[in-house]
mmCIF file of C-alpha atoms and ligand atoms in Angstrom:
data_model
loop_
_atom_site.group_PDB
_atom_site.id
_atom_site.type_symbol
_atom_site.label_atom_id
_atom_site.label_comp_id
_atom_site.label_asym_id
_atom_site.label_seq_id
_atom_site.Cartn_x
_atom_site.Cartn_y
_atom_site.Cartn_z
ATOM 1 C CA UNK A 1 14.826 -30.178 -15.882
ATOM 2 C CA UNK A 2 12.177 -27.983 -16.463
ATOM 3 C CA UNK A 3 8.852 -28.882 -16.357
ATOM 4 C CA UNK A 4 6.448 -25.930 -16.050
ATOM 5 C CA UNK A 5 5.815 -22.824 -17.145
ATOM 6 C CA UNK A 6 7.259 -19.997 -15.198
ATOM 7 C CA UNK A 7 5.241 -16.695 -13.409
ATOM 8 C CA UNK A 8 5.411 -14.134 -11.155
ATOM 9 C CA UNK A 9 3.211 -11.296 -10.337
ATOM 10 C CA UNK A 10 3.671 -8.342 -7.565
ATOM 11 C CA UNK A 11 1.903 -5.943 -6.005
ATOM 12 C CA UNK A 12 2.908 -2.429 -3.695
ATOM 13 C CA UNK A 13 -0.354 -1.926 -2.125
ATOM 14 C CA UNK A 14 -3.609 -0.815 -2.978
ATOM 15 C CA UNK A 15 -3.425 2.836 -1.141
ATOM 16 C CA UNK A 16 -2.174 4.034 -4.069
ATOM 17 C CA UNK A 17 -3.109 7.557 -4.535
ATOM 18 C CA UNK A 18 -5.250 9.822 -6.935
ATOM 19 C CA UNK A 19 -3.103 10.162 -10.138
ATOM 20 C CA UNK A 20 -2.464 14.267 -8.994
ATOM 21 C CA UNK A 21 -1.073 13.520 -5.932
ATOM 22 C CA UNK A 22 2.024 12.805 -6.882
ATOM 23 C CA UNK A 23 4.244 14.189 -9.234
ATOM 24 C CA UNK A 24 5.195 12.631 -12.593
ATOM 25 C CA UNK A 25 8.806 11.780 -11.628
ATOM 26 C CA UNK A 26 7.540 10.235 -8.262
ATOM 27 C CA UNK A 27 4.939 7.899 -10.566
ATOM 28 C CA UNK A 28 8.216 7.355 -12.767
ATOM 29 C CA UNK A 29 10.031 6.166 -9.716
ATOM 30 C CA UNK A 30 7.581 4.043 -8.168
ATOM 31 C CA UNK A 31 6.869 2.100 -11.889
ATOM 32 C CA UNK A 32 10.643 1.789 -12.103
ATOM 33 C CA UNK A 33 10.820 0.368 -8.614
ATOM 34 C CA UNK A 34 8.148 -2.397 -9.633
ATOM 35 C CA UNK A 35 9.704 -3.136 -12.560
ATOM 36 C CA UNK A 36 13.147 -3.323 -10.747
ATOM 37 C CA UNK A 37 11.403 -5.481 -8.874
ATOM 38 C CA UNK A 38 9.676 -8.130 -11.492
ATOM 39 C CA UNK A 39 13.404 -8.100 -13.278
ATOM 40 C CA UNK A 40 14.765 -9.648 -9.490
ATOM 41 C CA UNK A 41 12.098 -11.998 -9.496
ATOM 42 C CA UNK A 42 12.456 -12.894 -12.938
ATOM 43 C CA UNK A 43 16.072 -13.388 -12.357
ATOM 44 C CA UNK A 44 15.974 -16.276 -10.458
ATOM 45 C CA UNK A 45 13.013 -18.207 -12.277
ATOM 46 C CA UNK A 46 14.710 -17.742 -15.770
ATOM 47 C CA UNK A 47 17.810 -19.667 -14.211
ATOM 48 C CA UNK A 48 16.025 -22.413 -12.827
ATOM 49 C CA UNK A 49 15.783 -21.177 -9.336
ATOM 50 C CA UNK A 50 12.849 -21.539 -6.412
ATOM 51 C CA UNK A 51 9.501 -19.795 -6.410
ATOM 52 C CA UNK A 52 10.512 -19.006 -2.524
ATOM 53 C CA UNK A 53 13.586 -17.290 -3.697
ATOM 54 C CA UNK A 54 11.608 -15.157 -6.204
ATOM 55 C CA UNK A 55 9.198 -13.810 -4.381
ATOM 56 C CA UNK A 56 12.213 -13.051 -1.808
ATOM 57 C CA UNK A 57 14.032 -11.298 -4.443
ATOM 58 C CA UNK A 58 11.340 -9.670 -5.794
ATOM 59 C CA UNK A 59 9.691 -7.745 -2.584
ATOM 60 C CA UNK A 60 13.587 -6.948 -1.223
ATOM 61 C CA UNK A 61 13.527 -4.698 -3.942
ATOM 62 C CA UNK A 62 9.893 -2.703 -2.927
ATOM 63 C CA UNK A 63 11.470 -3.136 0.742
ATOM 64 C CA UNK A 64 13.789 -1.091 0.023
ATOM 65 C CA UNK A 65 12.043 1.599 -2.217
ATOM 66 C CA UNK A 66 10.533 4.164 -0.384
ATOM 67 C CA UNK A 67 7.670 4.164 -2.545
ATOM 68 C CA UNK A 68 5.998 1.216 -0.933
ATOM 69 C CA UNK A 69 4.819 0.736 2.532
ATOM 70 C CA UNK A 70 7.252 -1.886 3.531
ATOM 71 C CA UNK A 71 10.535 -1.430 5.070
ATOM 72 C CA UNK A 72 12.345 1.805 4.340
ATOM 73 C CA UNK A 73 9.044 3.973 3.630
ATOM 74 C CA UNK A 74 6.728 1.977 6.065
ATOM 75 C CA UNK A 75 4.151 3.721 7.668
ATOM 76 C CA UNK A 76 4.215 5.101 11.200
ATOM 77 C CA UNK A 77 2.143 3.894 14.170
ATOM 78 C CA UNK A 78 0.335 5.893 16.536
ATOM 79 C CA UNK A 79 3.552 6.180 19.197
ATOM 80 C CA UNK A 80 5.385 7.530 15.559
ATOM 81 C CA UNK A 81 6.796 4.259 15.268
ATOM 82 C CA UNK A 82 7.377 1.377 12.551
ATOM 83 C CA UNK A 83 6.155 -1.756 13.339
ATOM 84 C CA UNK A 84 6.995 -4.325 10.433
ATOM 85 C CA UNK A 85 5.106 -7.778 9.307
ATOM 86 C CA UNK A 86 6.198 -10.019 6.912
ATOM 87 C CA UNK A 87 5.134 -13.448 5.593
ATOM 88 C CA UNK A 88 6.547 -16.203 2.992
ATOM 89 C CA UNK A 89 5.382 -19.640 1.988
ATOM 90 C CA UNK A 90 6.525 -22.502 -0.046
ATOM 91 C CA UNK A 91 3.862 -24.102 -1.749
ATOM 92 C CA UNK A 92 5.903 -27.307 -2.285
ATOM 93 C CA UNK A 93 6.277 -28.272 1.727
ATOM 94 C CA UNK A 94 3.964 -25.164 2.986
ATOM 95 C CA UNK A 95 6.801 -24.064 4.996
ATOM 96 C CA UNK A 96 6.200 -20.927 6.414
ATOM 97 C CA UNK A 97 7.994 -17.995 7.955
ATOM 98 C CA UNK A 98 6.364 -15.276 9.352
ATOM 99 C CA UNK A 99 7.266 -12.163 11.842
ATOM 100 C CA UNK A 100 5.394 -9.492 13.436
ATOM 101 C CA UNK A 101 6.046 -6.219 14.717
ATOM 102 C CA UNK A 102 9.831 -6.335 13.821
ATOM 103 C CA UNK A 103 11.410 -2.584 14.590
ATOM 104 C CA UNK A 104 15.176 -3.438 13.403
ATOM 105 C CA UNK A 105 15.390 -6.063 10.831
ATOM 106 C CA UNK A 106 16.242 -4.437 7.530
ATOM 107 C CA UNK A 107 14.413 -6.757 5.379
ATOM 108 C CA UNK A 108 11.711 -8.538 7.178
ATOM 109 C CA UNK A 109 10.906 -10.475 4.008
ATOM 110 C CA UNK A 110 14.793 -12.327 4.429
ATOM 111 C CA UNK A 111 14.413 -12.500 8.095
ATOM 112 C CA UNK A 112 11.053 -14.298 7.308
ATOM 113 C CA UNK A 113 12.702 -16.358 4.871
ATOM 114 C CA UNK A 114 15.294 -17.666 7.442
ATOM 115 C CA UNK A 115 12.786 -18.133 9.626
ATOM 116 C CA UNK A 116 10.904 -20.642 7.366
ATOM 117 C CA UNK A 117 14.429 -22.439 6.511
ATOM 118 C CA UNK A 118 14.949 -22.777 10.535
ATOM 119 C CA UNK A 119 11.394 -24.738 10.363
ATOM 120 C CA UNK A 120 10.229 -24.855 13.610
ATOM 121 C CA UNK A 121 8.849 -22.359 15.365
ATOM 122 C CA UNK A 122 7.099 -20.536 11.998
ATOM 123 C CA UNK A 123 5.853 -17.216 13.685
ATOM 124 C CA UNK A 124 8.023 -15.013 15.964
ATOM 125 C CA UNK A 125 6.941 -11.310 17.470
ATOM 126 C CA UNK A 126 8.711 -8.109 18.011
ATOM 127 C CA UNK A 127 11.560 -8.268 20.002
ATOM 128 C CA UNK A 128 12.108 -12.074 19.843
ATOM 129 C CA UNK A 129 11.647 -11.697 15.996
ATOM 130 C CA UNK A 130 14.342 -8.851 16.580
ATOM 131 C CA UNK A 131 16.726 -10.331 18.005
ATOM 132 C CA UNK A 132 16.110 -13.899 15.958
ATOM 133 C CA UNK A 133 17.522 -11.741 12.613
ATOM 134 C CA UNK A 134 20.023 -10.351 14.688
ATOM 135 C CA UNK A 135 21.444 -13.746 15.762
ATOM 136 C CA UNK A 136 21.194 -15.113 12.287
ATOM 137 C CA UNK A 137 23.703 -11.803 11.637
ATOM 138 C CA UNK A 138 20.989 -10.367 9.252
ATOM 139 C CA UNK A 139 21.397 -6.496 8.230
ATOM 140 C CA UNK A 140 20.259 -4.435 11.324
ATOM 141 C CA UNK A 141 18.612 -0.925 11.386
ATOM 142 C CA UNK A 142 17.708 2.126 13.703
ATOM 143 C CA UNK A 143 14.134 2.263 13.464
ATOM 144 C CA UNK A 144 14.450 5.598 11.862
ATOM 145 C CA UNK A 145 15.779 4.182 8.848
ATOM 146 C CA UNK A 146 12.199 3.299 7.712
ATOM 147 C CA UNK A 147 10.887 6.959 8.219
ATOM 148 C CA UNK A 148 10.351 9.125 5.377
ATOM 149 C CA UNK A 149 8.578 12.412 4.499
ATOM 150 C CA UNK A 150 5.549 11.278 3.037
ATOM 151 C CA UNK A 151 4.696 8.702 5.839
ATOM 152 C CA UNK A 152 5.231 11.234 8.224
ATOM 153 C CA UNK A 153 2.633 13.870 6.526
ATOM 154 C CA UNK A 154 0.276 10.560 6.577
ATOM 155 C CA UNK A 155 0.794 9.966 10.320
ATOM 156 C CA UNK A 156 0.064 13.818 10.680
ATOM 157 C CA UNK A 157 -2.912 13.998 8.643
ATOM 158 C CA UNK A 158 -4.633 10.744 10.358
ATOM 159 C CA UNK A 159 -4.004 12.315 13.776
ATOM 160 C CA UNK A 160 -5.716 15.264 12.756
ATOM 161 C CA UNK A 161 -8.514 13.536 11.054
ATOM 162 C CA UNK A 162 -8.700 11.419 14.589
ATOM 163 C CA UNK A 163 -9.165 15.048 15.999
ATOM 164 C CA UNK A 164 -11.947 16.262 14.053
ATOM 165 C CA UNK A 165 -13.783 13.073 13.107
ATOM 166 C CA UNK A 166 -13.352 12.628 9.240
ATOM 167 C CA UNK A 167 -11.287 9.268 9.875
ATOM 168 C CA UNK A 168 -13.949 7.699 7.058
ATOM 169 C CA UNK A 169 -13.073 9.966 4.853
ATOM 170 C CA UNK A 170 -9.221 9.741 4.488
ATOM 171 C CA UNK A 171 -7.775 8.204 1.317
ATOM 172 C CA UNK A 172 -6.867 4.392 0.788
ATOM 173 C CA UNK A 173 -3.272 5.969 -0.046
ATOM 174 C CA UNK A 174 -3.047 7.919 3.888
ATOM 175 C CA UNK A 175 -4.068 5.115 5.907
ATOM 176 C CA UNK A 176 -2.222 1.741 4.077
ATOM 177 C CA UNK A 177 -0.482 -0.440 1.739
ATOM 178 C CA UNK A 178 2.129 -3.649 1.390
ATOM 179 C CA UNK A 179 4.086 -5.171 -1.072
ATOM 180 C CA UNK A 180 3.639 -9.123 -2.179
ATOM 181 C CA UNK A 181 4.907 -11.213 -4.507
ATOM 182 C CA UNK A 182 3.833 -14.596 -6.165
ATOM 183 C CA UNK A 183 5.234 -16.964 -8.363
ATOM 184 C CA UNK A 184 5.865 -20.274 -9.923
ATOM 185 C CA UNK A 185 8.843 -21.659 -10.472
ATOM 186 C CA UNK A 186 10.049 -24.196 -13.375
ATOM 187 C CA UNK A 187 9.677 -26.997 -10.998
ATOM 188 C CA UNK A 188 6.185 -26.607 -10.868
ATOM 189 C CA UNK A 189 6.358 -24.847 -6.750
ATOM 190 C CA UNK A 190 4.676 -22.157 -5.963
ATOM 191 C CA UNK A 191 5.607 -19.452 -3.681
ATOM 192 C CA UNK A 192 4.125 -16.147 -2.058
ATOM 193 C CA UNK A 193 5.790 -13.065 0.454
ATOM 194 C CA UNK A 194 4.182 -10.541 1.915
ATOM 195 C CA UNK A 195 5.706 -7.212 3.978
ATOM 196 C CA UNK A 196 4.411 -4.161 5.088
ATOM 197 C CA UNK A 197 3.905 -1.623 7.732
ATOM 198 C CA UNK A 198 0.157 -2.031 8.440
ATOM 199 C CA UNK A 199 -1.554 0.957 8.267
ATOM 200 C CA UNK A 200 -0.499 4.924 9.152
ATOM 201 C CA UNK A 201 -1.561 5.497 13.424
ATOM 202 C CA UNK A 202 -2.455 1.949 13.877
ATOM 203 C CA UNK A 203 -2.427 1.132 17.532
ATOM 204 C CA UNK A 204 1.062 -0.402 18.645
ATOM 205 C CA UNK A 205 1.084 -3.884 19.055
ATOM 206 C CA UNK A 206 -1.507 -3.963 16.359
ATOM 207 C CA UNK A 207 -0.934 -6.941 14.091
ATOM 208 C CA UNK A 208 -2.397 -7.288 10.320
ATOM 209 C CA UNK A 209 -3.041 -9.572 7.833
ATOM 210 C CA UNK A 210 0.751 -9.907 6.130
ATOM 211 C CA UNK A 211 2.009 -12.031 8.478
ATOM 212 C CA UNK A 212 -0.734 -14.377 9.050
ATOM 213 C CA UNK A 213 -0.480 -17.735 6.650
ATOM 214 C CA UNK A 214 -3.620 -18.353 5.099
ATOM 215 C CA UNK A 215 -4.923 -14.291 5.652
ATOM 216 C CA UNK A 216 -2.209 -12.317 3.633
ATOM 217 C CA UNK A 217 -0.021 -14.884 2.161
ATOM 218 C CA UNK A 218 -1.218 -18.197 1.045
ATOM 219 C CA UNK A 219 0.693 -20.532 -1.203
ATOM 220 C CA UNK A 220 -0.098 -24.491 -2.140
ATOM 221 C CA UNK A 221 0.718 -26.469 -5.145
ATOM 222 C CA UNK A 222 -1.701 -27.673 -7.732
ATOM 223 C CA UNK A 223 -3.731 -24.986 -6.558
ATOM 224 C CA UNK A 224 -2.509 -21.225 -6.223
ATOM 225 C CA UNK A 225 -0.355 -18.157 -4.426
ATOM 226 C CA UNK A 226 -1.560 -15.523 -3.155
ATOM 227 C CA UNK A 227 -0.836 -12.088 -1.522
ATOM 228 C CA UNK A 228 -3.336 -9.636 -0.337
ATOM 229 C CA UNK A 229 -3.053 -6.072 0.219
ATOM 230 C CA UNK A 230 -6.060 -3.845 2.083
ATOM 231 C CA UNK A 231 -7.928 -3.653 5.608
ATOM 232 C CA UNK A 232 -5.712 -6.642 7.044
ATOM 233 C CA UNK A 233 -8.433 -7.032 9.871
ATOM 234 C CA UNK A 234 -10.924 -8.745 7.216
ATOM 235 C CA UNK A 235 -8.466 -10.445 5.335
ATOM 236 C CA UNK A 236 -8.195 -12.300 8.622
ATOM 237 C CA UNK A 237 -11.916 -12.922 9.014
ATOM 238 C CA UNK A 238 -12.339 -14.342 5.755
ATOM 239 C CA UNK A 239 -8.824 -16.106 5.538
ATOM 240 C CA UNK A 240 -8.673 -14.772 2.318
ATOM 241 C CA UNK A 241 -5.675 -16.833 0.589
ATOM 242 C CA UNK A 242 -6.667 -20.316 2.066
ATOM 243 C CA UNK A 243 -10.645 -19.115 1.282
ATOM 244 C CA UNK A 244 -9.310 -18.614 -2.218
ATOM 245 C CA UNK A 245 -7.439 -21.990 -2.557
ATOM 246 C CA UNK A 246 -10.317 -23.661 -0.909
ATOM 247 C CA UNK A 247 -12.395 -22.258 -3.297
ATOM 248 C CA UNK A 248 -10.691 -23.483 -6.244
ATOM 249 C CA UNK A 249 -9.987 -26.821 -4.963
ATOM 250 C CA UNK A 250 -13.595 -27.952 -3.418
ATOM 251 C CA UNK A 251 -15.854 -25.575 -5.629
ATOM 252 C CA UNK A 252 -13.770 -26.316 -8.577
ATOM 253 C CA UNK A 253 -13.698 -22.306 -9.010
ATOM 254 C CA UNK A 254 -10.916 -20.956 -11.579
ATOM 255 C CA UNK A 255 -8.537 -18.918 -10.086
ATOM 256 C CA UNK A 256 -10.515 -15.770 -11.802
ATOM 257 C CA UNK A 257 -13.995 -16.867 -10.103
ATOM 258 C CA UNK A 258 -12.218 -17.620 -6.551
ATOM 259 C CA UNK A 259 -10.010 -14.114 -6.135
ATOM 260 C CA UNK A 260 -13.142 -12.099 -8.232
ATOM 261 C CA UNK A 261 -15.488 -14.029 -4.998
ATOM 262 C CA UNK A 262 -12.561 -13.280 -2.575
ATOM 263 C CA UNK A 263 -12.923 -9.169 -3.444
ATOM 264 C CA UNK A 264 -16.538 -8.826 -3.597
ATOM 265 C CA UNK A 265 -16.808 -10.181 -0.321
ATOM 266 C CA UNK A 266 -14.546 -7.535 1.293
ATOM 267 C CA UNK A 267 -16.183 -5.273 -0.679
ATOM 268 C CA UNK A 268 -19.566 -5.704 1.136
ATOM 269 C CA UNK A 269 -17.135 -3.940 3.727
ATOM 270 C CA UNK A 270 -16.638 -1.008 2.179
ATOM 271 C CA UNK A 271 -13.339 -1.516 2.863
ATOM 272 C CA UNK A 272 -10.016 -1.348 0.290
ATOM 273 C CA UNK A 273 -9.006 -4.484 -0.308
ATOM 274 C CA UNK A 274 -6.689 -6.268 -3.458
ATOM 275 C CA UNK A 275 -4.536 -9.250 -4.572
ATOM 276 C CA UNK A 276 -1.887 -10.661 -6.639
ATOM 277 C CA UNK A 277 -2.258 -14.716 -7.417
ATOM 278 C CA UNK A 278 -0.702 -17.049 -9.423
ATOM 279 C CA UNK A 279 -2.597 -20.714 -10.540
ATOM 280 C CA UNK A 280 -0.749 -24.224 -10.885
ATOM 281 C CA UNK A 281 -1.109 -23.752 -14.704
ATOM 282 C CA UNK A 282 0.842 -19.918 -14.264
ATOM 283 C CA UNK A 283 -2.252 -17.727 -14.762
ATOM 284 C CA UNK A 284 -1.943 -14.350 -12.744
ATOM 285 C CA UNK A 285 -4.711 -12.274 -11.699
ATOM 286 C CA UNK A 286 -4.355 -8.822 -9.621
ATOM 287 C CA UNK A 287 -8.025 -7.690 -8.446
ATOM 288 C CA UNK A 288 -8.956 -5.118 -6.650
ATOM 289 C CA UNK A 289 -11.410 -2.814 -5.561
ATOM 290 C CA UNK A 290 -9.353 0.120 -4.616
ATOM 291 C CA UNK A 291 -8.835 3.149 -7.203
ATOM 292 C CA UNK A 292 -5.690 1.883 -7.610
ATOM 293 C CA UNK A 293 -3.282 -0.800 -7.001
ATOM 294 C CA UNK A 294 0.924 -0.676 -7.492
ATOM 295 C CA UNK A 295 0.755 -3.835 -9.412
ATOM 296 C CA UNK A 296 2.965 -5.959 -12.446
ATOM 297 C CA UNK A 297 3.863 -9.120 -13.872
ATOM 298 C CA UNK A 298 5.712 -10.730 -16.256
ATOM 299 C CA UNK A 299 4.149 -12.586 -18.976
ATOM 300 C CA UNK A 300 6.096 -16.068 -20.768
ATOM 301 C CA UNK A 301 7.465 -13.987 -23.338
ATOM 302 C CA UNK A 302 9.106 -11.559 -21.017
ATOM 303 C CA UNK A 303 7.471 -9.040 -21.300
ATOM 304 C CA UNK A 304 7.142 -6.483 -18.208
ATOM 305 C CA UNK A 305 4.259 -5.258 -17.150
ATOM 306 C CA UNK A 306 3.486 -2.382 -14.844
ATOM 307 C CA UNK A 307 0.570 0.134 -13.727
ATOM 308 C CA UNK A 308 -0.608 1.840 -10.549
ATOM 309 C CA UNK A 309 -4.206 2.923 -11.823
ATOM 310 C CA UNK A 310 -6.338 1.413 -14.896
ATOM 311 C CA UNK A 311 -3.685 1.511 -17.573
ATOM 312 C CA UNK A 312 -1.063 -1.564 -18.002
ATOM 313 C CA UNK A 313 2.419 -0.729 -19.435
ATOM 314 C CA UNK A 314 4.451 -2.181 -20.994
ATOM 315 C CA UNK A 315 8.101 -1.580 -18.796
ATOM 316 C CA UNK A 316 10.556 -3.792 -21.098
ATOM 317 C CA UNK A 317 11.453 -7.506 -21.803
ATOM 318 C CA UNK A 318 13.453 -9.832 -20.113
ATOM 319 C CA UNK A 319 14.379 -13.196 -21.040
ATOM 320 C CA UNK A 320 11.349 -15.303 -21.924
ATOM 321 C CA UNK A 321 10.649 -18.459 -20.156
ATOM 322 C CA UNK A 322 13.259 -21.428 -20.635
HETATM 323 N N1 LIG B 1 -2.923 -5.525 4.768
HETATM 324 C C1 LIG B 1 -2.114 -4.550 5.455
HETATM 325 C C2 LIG B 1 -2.450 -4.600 6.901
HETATM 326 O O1 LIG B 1 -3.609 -4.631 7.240
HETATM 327 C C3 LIG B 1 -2.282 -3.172 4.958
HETATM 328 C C4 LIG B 1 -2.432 -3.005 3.466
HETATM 329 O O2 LIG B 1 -2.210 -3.901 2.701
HETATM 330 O O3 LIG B 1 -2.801 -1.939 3.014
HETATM 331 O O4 LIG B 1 -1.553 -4.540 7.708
#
């Protein structure tokens, strides 16, 4: 039976880059790839299916694009490495799954998710995290597979700007990103994933925001989802998704006031910093502070939306809500 209204919202990152950066196919391809994304998300809501499996479904799809800095097109570390985290809540039980500094696991977000199912323990690192996925006979990869051109100009140009001193100076789009996804389902549960590779020449071993519940990924019913994108470092300091739910449930802040709080305070950082949430009631927001953010959502009606900079598109319709 369905009860509630269904939602789901995504992002790819706020290091998106200056509209002339990249050519007009590769902005095609990206939007596509969001879209792609919303439609596998959608997918399971429309028949009735989790929140948890939605936002699954959903960032697979930006896992796999090499568009997004998460799985196949994650950035490189300073050893020219990929070091993945990944996150994903239910909001129903607030199960949680959560891996850092995975090197072979294909999709971190389904290892993450198998994780959470397992139920006990919720957080497993590198090589135990590894080998975890690899037991559960998940997909497997060299760690080359998540290499790709563009990361590797990024990893170049950060080294050089480590060189000569202008590290403040490189773009939001050089040094990070992450994909997230949140929804509600039509039993009224809310979900939220998170994956990325952290940011281009982080240290290894260096651990981010993505994977930590209640930093990057936050989900609890009757009050919101979240997923953050942006300097994972303060997202941890200010516990950003629990800070946001907390907000809403002791301040009685709307889901608008909370995230809109949630930014400016990283702002004060000077730091990039977004988010994609979802409220109990199905309302989405996506702030961020950032010139851009690889963002979309679906609305009840169906309707897809997309848009990397200022402007929202409209990207199709899908079956509206039940
Ligand atoms: N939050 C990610 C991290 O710090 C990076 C990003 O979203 O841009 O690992």
């Amino acid at each position: 039976m369905t009860t509630s209204p269904i939602a789901l919202a995504i992002h790819g990152g706020c290091g998106t880059l200056p509209k002339a950066e990249m050519t007009e196919t590769e902005w095609t391809e990206a939007k596509a790839d969001l879209a792609a994304s919303l439609r596998a998300g959608w997918a399971v809501l429309s028949k009735g299916g989790s929140a948890v499996d939605a936002v699954e479904a959903a960032v697979l799809v930006m896992e796999n694009s090499p568009h997004f800095n998460a799985g196949h097109g994650a950035a490189f570390n300073a050893d020219g490495e990929h070091e993945l985290d990944a996150s994903i809540m239910d909001g129903e039980t607030l199960a949680a799954g959560a891996l850092c500094g995975v090197k072979r696991i294909r999709n971190p977000i389904g290892a993450a998710k198998v994780l959470m199912r397992r139920g006990d323990p919720l957080f497993l690192a590198g090589t135990a995290a590894d080998s975890f996925a690899e037991s559960e006979g998940l997909d497997m990869v060299e760690n080359e597979y998540f290499s790709t051109e563009r990361r590797r100009k990024n990893l170049s140009s950060m080294k050089i700007r480590e060189l000569v001193g202008t590290m403040s100076e490189a773009s939001e789009a050089e040094k990070h990103g992450t994909v997230g996804a949140v929804a509600l389902d039509a039993q009224g549960h809310l979900a939220a994933a998170t994956s990325t590779g952290g940011y281009t020449n982080k240290p290894a071993g260096r651990v981010g925001d993505s994977p930590i519940i209640g930093a990057g990924t936050y989900a609890r019913d009757g009050r919101c989802a979240v997923s953050g994108t942006g300097k994972g470092e303060y997202f941890i300091r200010y516990c950003v998704g629990h800070e946001i739910a907390s907000l809403m449930a002791y301040a009685g802040l709307s889901l608008e006031e909370a995230t809109a709080r949630a930014i400016a305070e990283l702002t004060k950082h000077r730091i990039g910093a977004g988010l994609v949430a979802i409220g109990a009631d199905g309302s989405i927001v996506a702030p961020y502070n950032s010139a851009g953010m690889y963002r979309g959502w679906v609305t009840p009606d169906g309707f897809i939306h997309v848009a990397t900079h200022g402007d929202v598109e409209v990207a199709g319709q899908l079956e509206a809500a039940a």
